[in-house]
Amino acid sequence: MTIELRQLTKRFGTLTAVDAIDLNVGDGEVLCLLGPSGCGKTTTLRMIAGLELASEGDVLLGGTKVNNRTARERNVAMSFQFYALYPSLTVAENLAFPLHGEKLDKAEIARRVAKISETLQLGGILNRTPGQLAEGEKQRVAVGRSIIRDPSCFLFDEPLSRLDVQLREEMRGEIKLVLQDLSKPTVIVTHDQLEALTMADRIAVMRDGRIEQVDTPHNVFQRPANLFVAGFIGTPQMNLLPATLTGSNGTTADFAMTGGQTMTIEVDPRVSELSPGAKVTLGIRPRNLEISREPIEGGISTTIDIVEPMGAETLAHLNDGHHDLRLVTDWRVPLAEGDRVHTRFPPGATHIFTEDEQVLRTP
Ligand code: ATP
């Protein structure tokens, strides 16, 4: 079973909520649609489910075009959150509830409940009511209830958004394991990047109705395709500094920064695609920034503005007079507000974005 979207578009009046997106989700694959509020995630999910008609383009399930099929005919499981259980029903009854409309005989219902309870390890609690369950158990039952109908695919909209932090952490890992076992395509909508990074096999990062990048969690983090993805993924946010290329010799490139300092970065020969004078944005993650008390050749000098201890690590804001640079270091590194420190963008960790916001090279 697969989900395929071809040039899928949704317009509400003059607003294009989803703009000609192409996407494939494979058998057993968990794909997260990730992006800021209003970028079109939910509308995309609703078009897959058949709850919203596409303005243009196609939805294919298992290779068959389903544009004209109702939600029921598409047999998808769509759920908005994982915890609405009926308090007066037992776990077994809660699990069986979605099957009542399906005209199955009692033996088949019992067989499905047994199978789900085995997958989710609910065997010991089938006769309890939700009030007698721990939070984690309630969640497993709720997951079970959304998958018991044996649908063609699973669609989840912000499934963990109402849970407290600890439960979210537990559920992320658990859901991933369950979904992988089920061998159906799954699409999860979330605006929470940690949720996407931990649960997804691949992430589609959306902005303004378009998909900016579809890739593994590792790659959207390590190899962002453009400035938007670079800035959107990662906490604290990647440092993004405007600069002008002043020259390169094939192995190093020199950049003029706002304010007059210059920076030299070891780069691969692709920087030679740019002419001196080209405007770029240099990107470096806060954990990759190197610092020194001594001036560094080709680096820039800064003053420590703010030091924020975060437990095992420290977040510091450095300022070169024009930019705020976020630095994350081990908590043992002594940093004091007002100190001068020198920074360097190490080779292999600097992303260069061209004026049209696309990555020039991935480190
Ligand atoms: P959120 O996380 O806030 O739900 P989202 O990425 O899921 O955001 P959508 O809900 O898909 O975004 O909405 C995309 C755009 O389409 C938004 O600008 C929204 O206001 C608009 N929109 C969604 N549904 C409708 C509708 N039924 N009529 C008019 N505009 C709509």
Short mmCIF file of C-alpha atoms and ligand atoms in Angstrom, two decimals:
data_model
loop_
_atom_site.label_atom_id
_atom_site.label_comp_id
_atom_site.label_asym_id
_atom_site.label_seq_id
_atom_site.Cartn_x
_atom_site.Cartn_y
_atom_site.Cartn_z
CA MET A 1 0.00 0.00 0.00
CA THR A 2 1.25 3.49 -0.83
CA ILE A 3 0.00 7.07 -0.78
CA GLU A 4 0.85 9.21 -3.77
CA LEU A 5 0.06 12.90 -4.23
CA ARG A 6 0.45 14.42 -7.67
CA GLN A 7 0.38 18.17 -8.11
CA LEU A 8 -2.19 18.29 -5.35
CA THR A 9 -3.70 21.75 -4.97
CA LYS A 10 -6.39 23.28 -2.76
CA ARG A 11 -7.75 26.75 -3.17
CA PHE A 12 -10.13 28.51 -0.79
CA GLY A 13 -11.33 31.50 -2.82
CA THR A 14 -8.21 33.45 -3.72
CA LEU A 15 -6.05 31.66 -1.12
CA THR A 16 -3.95 28.72 -2.34
CA ALA A 17 -3.70 26.64 0.84
CA VAL A 18 -1.89 23.72 -0.86
CA ASP A 19 0.10 24.48 -3.97
CA ALA A 20 0.83 21.66 -6.45
CA ILE A 21 2.56 19.26 -4.09
CA ASP A 22 4.07 15.91 -5.12
CA LEU A 23 4.68 13.31 -2.43
CA ASN A 24 4.99 9.52 -2.06
CA VAL A 25 4.59 7.63 1.19
CA GLY A 26 5.67 4.00 1.06
CA ASP A 27 4.40 0.85 2.72
CA GLY A 28 5.20 0.98 6.44
CA GLU A 29 6.69 4.43 6.07
CA VAL A 30 5.98 7.17 8.61
CA LEU A 31 6.02 10.58 6.97
CA CYS A 32 5.64 13.76 9.01
CA LEU A 33 4.23 16.93 7.46
CA LEU A 34 6.02 19.64 9.41
CA GLY A 35 5.67 23.40 9.12
CA PRO A 36 4.44 26.58 10.74
CA SER A 37 0.80 27.29 11.43
CA GLY A 38 -1.26 27.86 8.30
CA CYS A 39 1.20 26.27 5.84
CA GLY A 40 -1.35 23.73 4.60
CA LYS A 41 -0.57 20.57 6.59
CA THR A 42 -4.10 19.82 7.78
CA THR A 43 -5.62 20.63 4.40
CA THR A 44 -3.22 18.16 2.75
CA LEU A 45 -4.18 15.47 5.26
CA ARG A 46 -7.89 16.14 4.75
CA MET A 47 -7.50 15.78 0.99
CA ILE A 48 -5.81 12.39 1.46
CA ALA A 49 -8.64 11.34 3.76
CA GLY A 50 -11.33 12.52 1.35
CA LEU A 51 -12.70 15.11 3.79
CA GLU A 52 -11.72 17.91 1.43
CA LEU A 53 -11.92 17.87 -2.36
CA ALA A 54 -8.78 18.77 -4.29
CA SER A 55 -9.01 21.83 -6.55
CA GLU A 56 -6.46 20.20 -8.86
CA GLY A 57 -4.17 17.20 -8.88
CA ASP A 58 -4.59 13.62 -7.74
CA VAL A 59 -4.56 11.44 -4.65
CA LEU A 60 -3.61 7.81 -5.32
CA LEU A 61 -3.94 5.04 -2.76
CA GLY A 62 -2.20 1.82 -3.68
CA GLY A 63 -1.71 3.17 -7.20
CA THR A 64 -5.43 3.87 -7.75
CA LYS A 65 -6.78 7.37 -8.18
CA VAL A 66 -9.29 8.03 -5.40
CA ASN A 67 -10.19 11.68 -6.10
CA ASN A 68 -13.87 10.83 -6.47
CA ARG A 69 -14.13 8.37 -3.62
CA THR A 70 -15.71 9.28 -0.31
CA ALA A 71 -13.75 9.18 2.92
CA ARG A 72 -15.47 5.91 3.80
CA GLU A 73 -14.62 4.30 0.47
CA ARG A 74 -10.96 5.27 0.88
CA ASN A 75 -10.88 3.36 4.17
CA VAL A 76 -8.29 5.56 5.82
CA ALA A 77 -7.95 5.91 9.57
CA MET A 78 -7.80 9.57 10.50
CA SER A 79 -7.49 10.61 14.08
CA PHE A 80 -6.95 13.95 15.69
CA GLN A 81 -5.64 12.85 19.01
CA PHE A 82 -4.91 9.68 20.81
CA TYR A 83 -6.95 9.90 23.92
CA ALA A 84 -10.70 10.19 23.56
CA LEU A 85 -11.80 6.93 25.21
CA TYR A 86 -15.33 6.18 26.38
CA PRO A 87 -15.05 6.19 30.19
CA SER A 88 -17.90 3.74 30.82
CA LEU A 89 -16.64 1.08 28.38
CA THR A 90 -13.90 -1.43 29.11
CA VAL A 91 -10.66 -1.45 27.17
CA ALA A 92 -11.93 -4.35 25.02
CA GLU A 93 -15.19 -2.48 24.31
CA ASN A 94 -13.33 0.72 23.52
CA LEU A 95 -11.11 -1.15 21.07
CA ALA A 96 -14.09 -2.84 19.42
CA PHE A 97 -16.13 0.36 19.14
CA PRO A 98 -14.94 1.49 15.67
CA LEU A 99 -15.84 -1.97 14.30
CA HIS A 100 -19.54 -1.72 15.11
CA GLY A 101 -20.42 0.00 11.86
CA GLU A 102 -18.61 -2.69 9.85
CA LYS A 103 -21.09 -5.60 10.08
CA LEU A 104 -18.49 -8.02 11.44
CA ASP A 105 -19.54 -11.09 13.43
CA LYS A 106 -18.63 -11.40 17.09
CA ALA A 107 -15.84 -13.89 16.48
CA GLU A 108 -14.12 -11.58 13.98
CA ILE A 109 -14.41 -8.62 16.37
CA ALA A 110 -12.89 -10.75 19.15
CA ARG A 111 -10.10 -11.85 16.84
CA ARG A 112 -9.22 -8.26 15.91
CA VAL A 113 -9.31 -7.11 19.54
CA ALA A 114 -7.02 -10.01 20.49
CA LYS A 115 -4.59 -9.15 17.71
CA ILE A 116 -4.44 -5.45 18.59
CA SER A 117 -4.06 -6.18 22.28
CA GLU A 118 -1.16 -8.47 21.49
CA THR A 119 0.56 -5.85 19.31
CA LEU A 120 0.10 -3.13 21.92
CA GLN A 121 0.49 -5.40 24.96
CA LEU A 122 -2.95 -4.67 26.38
CA GLY A 123 -3.77 -8.27 27.33
CA GLY A 124 -3.71 -7.69 31.09
CA ILE A 125 -6.05 -4.68 31.07
CA LEU A 126 -8.80 -5.63 28.60
CA ASN A 127 -11.51 -5.71 31.28
CA ARG A 128 -10.61 -2.43 32.96
CA THR A 129 -12.27 0.92 32.30
CA PRO A 130 -10.20 3.99 31.34
CA GLY A 131 -10.46 5.38 34.89
CA GLN A 132 -8.49 2.38 36.13
CA LEU A 133 -5.63 2.84 33.66
CA ALA A 134 -2.31 4.64 33.89
CA GLU A 135 -1.87 7.47 31.34
CA GLY A 136 0.52 5.46 29.17
CA GLU A 137 -1.96 2.57 29.03
CA LYS A 138 -4.77 4.93 28.00
CA GLN A 139 -2.63 6.14 25.15
CA ARG A 140 -1.93 2.64 23.92
CA VAL A 141 -5.64 1.86 23.95
CA ALA A 142 -6.35 5.05 22.01
CA VAL A 143 -3.72 4.12 19.42
CA GLY A 144 -5.26 0.66 19.23
CA ARG A 145 -8.68 2.12 18.64
CA SER A 146 -7.49 4.22 15.73
CA ILE A 147 -5.80 1.28 14.00
CA ILE A 148 -8.21 -1.60 14.65
CA ARG A 149 -10.36 -1.10 11.55
CA ASP A 150 -7.51 -2.37 9.38
CA PRO A 151 -7.48 0.76 7.26
CA SER A 152 -5.45 1.28 4.11
CA CYS A 153 -3.35 4.00 5.73
CA PHE A 154 -3.07 6.05 8.92
CA LEU A 155 -3.46 9.80 9.10
CA PHE A 156 -2.83 11.64 12.35
CA ASP A 157 -3.30 15.36 12.98
CA GLU A 158 -1.20 16.64 15.88
CA PRO A 159 -1.81 13.39 17.78
CA LEU A 160 0.28 14.25 20.80
CA SER A 161 -0.54 17.93 21.15
CA ARG A 162 -2.71 17.65 24.25
CA LEU A 163 -0.35 15.46 26.27
CA ASP A 164 2.02 16.57 28.97
CA VAL A 165 5.74 16.62 28.21
CA GLN A 166 6.69 13.34 29.84
CA LEU A 167 3.89 11.39 28.22
CA ARG A 168 4.70 12.87 24.85
CA GLU A 169 8.25 11.56 25.13
CA GLU A 170 7.05 8.07 26.01
CA MET A 171 4.45 8.05 23.25
CA ARG A 172 6.77 9.24 20.48
CA GLY A 173 8.92 6.14 20.74
CA GLU A 174 5.99 3.83 21.25
CA ILE A 175 3.97 5.10 18.31
CA LYS A 176 6.93 4.77 16.01
CA LEU A 177 7.42 1.12 16.93
CA VAL A 178 3.72 0.30 16.53
CA LEU A 179 3.42 2.04 13.18
CA GLN A 180 6.51 0.37 11.76
CA ASP A 181 5.06 -3.00 12.66
CA LEU A 182 1.79 -2.32 10.86
CA SER A 183 3.30 -2.03 7.35
CA LYS A 184 0.90 0.68 6.18
CA PRO A 185 1.74 4.19 5.07
CA THR A 186 1.31 6.79 7.81
CA VAL A 187 1.15 10.57 7.57
CA ILE A 188 1.47 12.59 10.77
CA VAL A 189 0.84 16.33 10.82
CA THR A 190 2.81 18.25 13.40
CA HIS A 191 4.27 21.69 13.96
CA ASP A 192 6.61 20.24 16.61
CA GLN A 193 9.97 19.51 15.05
CA LEU A 194 11.10 17.24 17.87
CA GLU A 195 8.02 15.10 17.29
CA ALA A 196 8.81 14.93 13.57
CA LEU A 197 12.51 14.26 14.07
CA THR A 198 11.84 11.38 16.48
CA MET A 199 8.83 9.71 14.84
CA ALA A 200 9.34 10.12 11.11
CA ASP A 201 11.15 8.00 8.57
CA ARG A 202 10.97 11.07 6.35
CA ILE A 203 9.88 14.64 6.96
CA ALA A 204 8.19 16.93 4.43
CA VAL A 205 8.84 20.51 5.51
CA MET A 206 6.06 22.81 4.27
CA ARG A 207 5.77 26.56 3.87
CA ASP A 208 2.93 28.54 2.28
CA GLY A 209 1.32 25.47 0.73
CA ARG A 210 4.51 24.15 -0.80
CA ILE A 211 6.94 21.42 0.17
CA GLU A 212 10.37 22.90 0.75
CA GLN A 213 12.23 19.61 1.33
CA VAL A 214 11.38 15.94 1.78
CA ASP A 215 14.13 13.97 3.42
CA THR A 216 15.18 11.85 6.38
CA PRO A 217 15.23 13.56 9.79
CA HIS A 218 19.02 13.40 9.66
CA ASN A 219 19.20 15.13 6.29
CA VAL A 220 16.69 17.92 6.93
CA PHE A 221 18.81 18.76 9.96
CA GLN A 222 22.30 18.19 8.51
CA ARG A 223 21.68 19.09 4.88
CA PRO A 224 18.90 21.69 4.71
CA ALA A 225 18.09 22.43 1.07
CA ASN A 226 17.35 26.10 1.59
CA LEU A 227 17.33 28.96 4.03
CA PHE A 228 13.80 28.32 5.27
CA VAL A 229 14.48 24.70 6.27
CA ALA A 230 17.83 25.69 7.81
CA GLY A 231 16.15 28.27 10.01
CA PHE A 232 13.08 26.19 10.81
CA ILE A 233 14.75 22.96 11.94
CA GLY A 234 17.02 22.91 14.99
CA THR A 235 16.89 24.49 18.44
CA PRO A 236 18.40 26.90 19.16
CA GLN A 237 18.03 28.12 15.61
CA MET A 238 20.94 27.97 13.15
CA ASN A 239 22.96 31.20 13.02
CA LEU A 240 22.31 32.82 9.64
CA LEU A 241 24.59 35.71 8.75
CA PRO A 242 24.48 37.83 5.60
CA ALA A 243 27.88 38.13 3.91
CA THR A 244 29.51 39.04 0.62
CA LEU A 245 32.02 36.78 -1.10
CA THR A 246 35.20 38.77 -1.68
CA GLY A 247 37.41 36.05 -3.12
CA SER A 248 38.26 32.35 -3.17
CA ASN A 249 41.17 30.18 -4.15
CA GLY A 250 39.47 26.80 -4.47
CA THR A 251 40.06 25.66 -0.90
CA THR A 252 39.23 28.76 1.11
CA ALA A 253 36.80 31.60 0.57
CA ASP A 254 36.80 35.07 2.10
CA PHE A 255 33.65 36.85 3.09
CA ALA A 256 32.98 40.43 4.15
CA MET A 257 30.53 40.58 7.02
CA THR A 258 28.21 43.46 7.85
CA GLY A 259 30.25 45.85 10.00
CA GLY A 260 33.54 45.31 8.19
CA GLN A 261 34.98 42.13 9.74
CA THR A 262 36.11 39.46 7.34
CA MET A 263 35.80 35.72 7.64
CA THR A 264 37.70 32.94 5.90
CA ILE A 265 36.08 29.55 5.55
CA GLU A 266 37.47 26.36 4.12
CA VAL A 267 34.99 25.40 1.43
CA ASP A 268 34.67 22.90 -1.35
CA PRO A 269 35.36 24.05 -4.90
CA ARG A 270 31.67 24.66 -5.59
CA VAL A 271 32.04 28.13 -4.13
CA SER A 272 33.81 28.90 -7.38
CA GLU A 273 30.34 28.90 -8.96
CA LEU A 274 29.94 32.29 -7.30
CA SER A 275 31.58 35.48 -8.46
CA PRO A 276 33.25 37.85 -6.05
CA GLY A 277 30.63 40.29 -4.83
CA ALA A 278 27.97 37.56 -4.57
CA LYS A 279 25.59 38.02 -1.66
CA VAL A 280 25.21 34.90 0.46
CA THR A 281 23.99 33.80 3.86
CA LEU A 282 26.38 31.79 5.99
CA GLY A 283 24.72 29.26 8.29
CA ILE A 284 26.22 27.56 11.30
CA ARG A 285 24.53 25.64 14.08
CA PRO A 286 25.10 26.92 17.63
CA ARG A 287 26.77 23.65 18.61
CA ASN A 288 29.24 23.84 15.71
CA LEU A 289 30.58 27.32 16.35
CA GLU A 290 34.20 27.21 17.59
CA ILE A 291 35.42 29.75 20.10
CA SER A 292 38.78 30.83 21.42
CA ARG A 293 40.11 33.44 23.84
CA GLU A 294 42.85 34.25 21.33
CA PRO A 295 42.14 35.92 18.01
CA ILE A 296 41.58 33.34 15.25
CA GLU A 297 42.83 34.01 11.75
CA GLY A 298 39.84 34.25 9.46
CA GLY A 299 37.44 34.28 12.41
CA ILE A 300 35.38 37.11 13.86
CA SER A 301 35.59 38.78 17.26
CA THR A 302 32.57 39.07 19.51
CA THR A 303 31.45 40.05 22.99
CA ILE A 304 29.39 37.73 25.17
CA ASP A 305 26.01 39.42 25.69
CA ILE A 306 23.98 36.85 27.62
CA VAL A 307 24.83 33.51 29.23
CA GLU A 308 21.96 31.06 29.77
CA PRO A 309 22.82 27.83 31.64
CA MET A 310 20.71 24.92 30.31
CA GLY A 311 21.96 22.11 32.56
CA ALA A 312 24.45 19.97 30.66
CA GLU A 313 25.04 22.76 28.15
CA THR A 314 25.24 26.53 28.15
CA LEU A 315 23.60 28.80 25.57
CA ALA A 316 25.44 32.08 25.05
CA HIS A 317 24.56 35.02 22.86
CA LEU A 318 27.63 36.56 21.24
CA ASN A 319 27.58 39.89 19.49
CA ASP A 320 29.95 41.30 16.88
CA GLY A 321 28.25 44.68 16.92
CA HIS A 322 25.86 43.70 14.14
CA HIS A 323 24.70 40.12 14.65
CA ASP A 324 23.49 37.99 17.51
CA LEU A 325 25.34 34.65 17.33
CA ARG A 326 24.01 31.75 19.36
CA LEU A 327 26.60 29.40 20.82
CA VAL A 328 25.95 26.14 22.68
CA THR A 329 28.86 24.63 24.61
CA ASP A 330 29.49 22.14 27.35
CA TRP A 331 28.50 23.65 30.73
CA ARG A 332 32.11 23.40 31.93
CA VAL A 333 33.36 26.00 29.43
CA PRO A 334 33.70 29.24 31.45
CA LEU A 335 31.72 32.05 29.81
CA ALA A 336 31.06 35.44 31.41
CA GLU A 337 28.89 38.25 30.14
CA GLY A 338 31.07 41.07 28.75
CA ASP A 339 34.03 38.77 27.86
CA ARG A 340 35.63 39.01 24.41
CA VAL A 341 35.66 35.73 22.48
CA HIS A 342 36.77 34.89 18.98
CA THR A 343 34.72 32.59 16.80
CA ARG A 344 35.41 30.49 13.79
CA PHE A 345 33.12 28.61 11.41
CA PRO A 346 34.88 25.23 11.17
CA PRO A 347 35.20 23.39 7.85
CA GLY A 348 32.44 20.93 7.14
CA ALA A 349 29.92 22.71 9.38
CA THR A 350 29.17 25.87 7.43
CA HIS A 351 26.17 26.06 5.12
CA ILE A 352 26.25 28.60 2.32
CA PHE A 353 22.97 29.88 0.88
CA THR A 354 22.85 31.88 -2.31
CA GLU A 355 20.81 35.02 -2.86
CA ASP A 356 17.83 32.95 -4.04
CA GLU A 357 17.91 31.19 -0.62
CA GLN A 358 19.03 27.79 -1.98
CA VAL A 359 21.94 25.90 -0.45
CA LEU A 360 25.14 26.16 -2.43
CA ARG A 361 26.74 23.22 -0.82
CA THR A 362 26.07 20.87 2.04
CA PRO A 363 28.96 20.40 4.42
P1 ATP B 1 -2.37 24.71 11.65
O1 ATP B 1 -1.22 23.97 12.26
O2 ATP B 1 -2.54 26.09 12.21
O3 ATP B 1 -3.66 23.94 11.59
P2 ATP B 1 -1.93 24.01 8.90
O4 ATP B 1 -0.55 24.00 8.36
O5 ATP B 1 -2.56 22.73 9.23
O6 ATP B 1 -1.96 25.00 10.14
P3 ATP B 1 -4.22 24.48 7.28
O7 ATP B 1 -5.17 24.28 8.41
O8 ATP B 1 -4.10 23.41 6.26
O9 ATP B 1 -2.77 24.82 7.84
O10 ATP B 1 -4.59 25.85 6.56
C1 ATP B 1 -3.90 26.36 5.43
C2 ATP B 1 -4.51 27.68 5.04
O11 ATP B 1 -5.83 27.46 4.52
C3 ATP B 1 -4.67 28.66 6.19
O12 ATP B 1 -4.41 29.96 5.73
C4 ATP B 1 -6.13 28.51 6.58
O13 ATP B 1 -6.63 29.70 7.14
C5 ATP B 1 -6.77 28.20 5.24
N1 ATP B 1 -8.00 27.38 5.37
C6 ATP B 1 -8.05 26.12 5.87
N2 ATP B 1 -9.30 25.63 5.80
C7 ATP B 1 -10.07 26.61 5.23
C8 ATP B 1 -11.46 26.72 4.87
N3 ATP B 1 -12.31 25.70 5.07
N4 ATP B 1 -11.86 27.86 4.30
C9 ATP B 1 -11.01 28.87 4.07
N5 ATP B 1 -9.69 28.85 4.37
C10 ATP B 1 -9.23 27.72 4.94
#
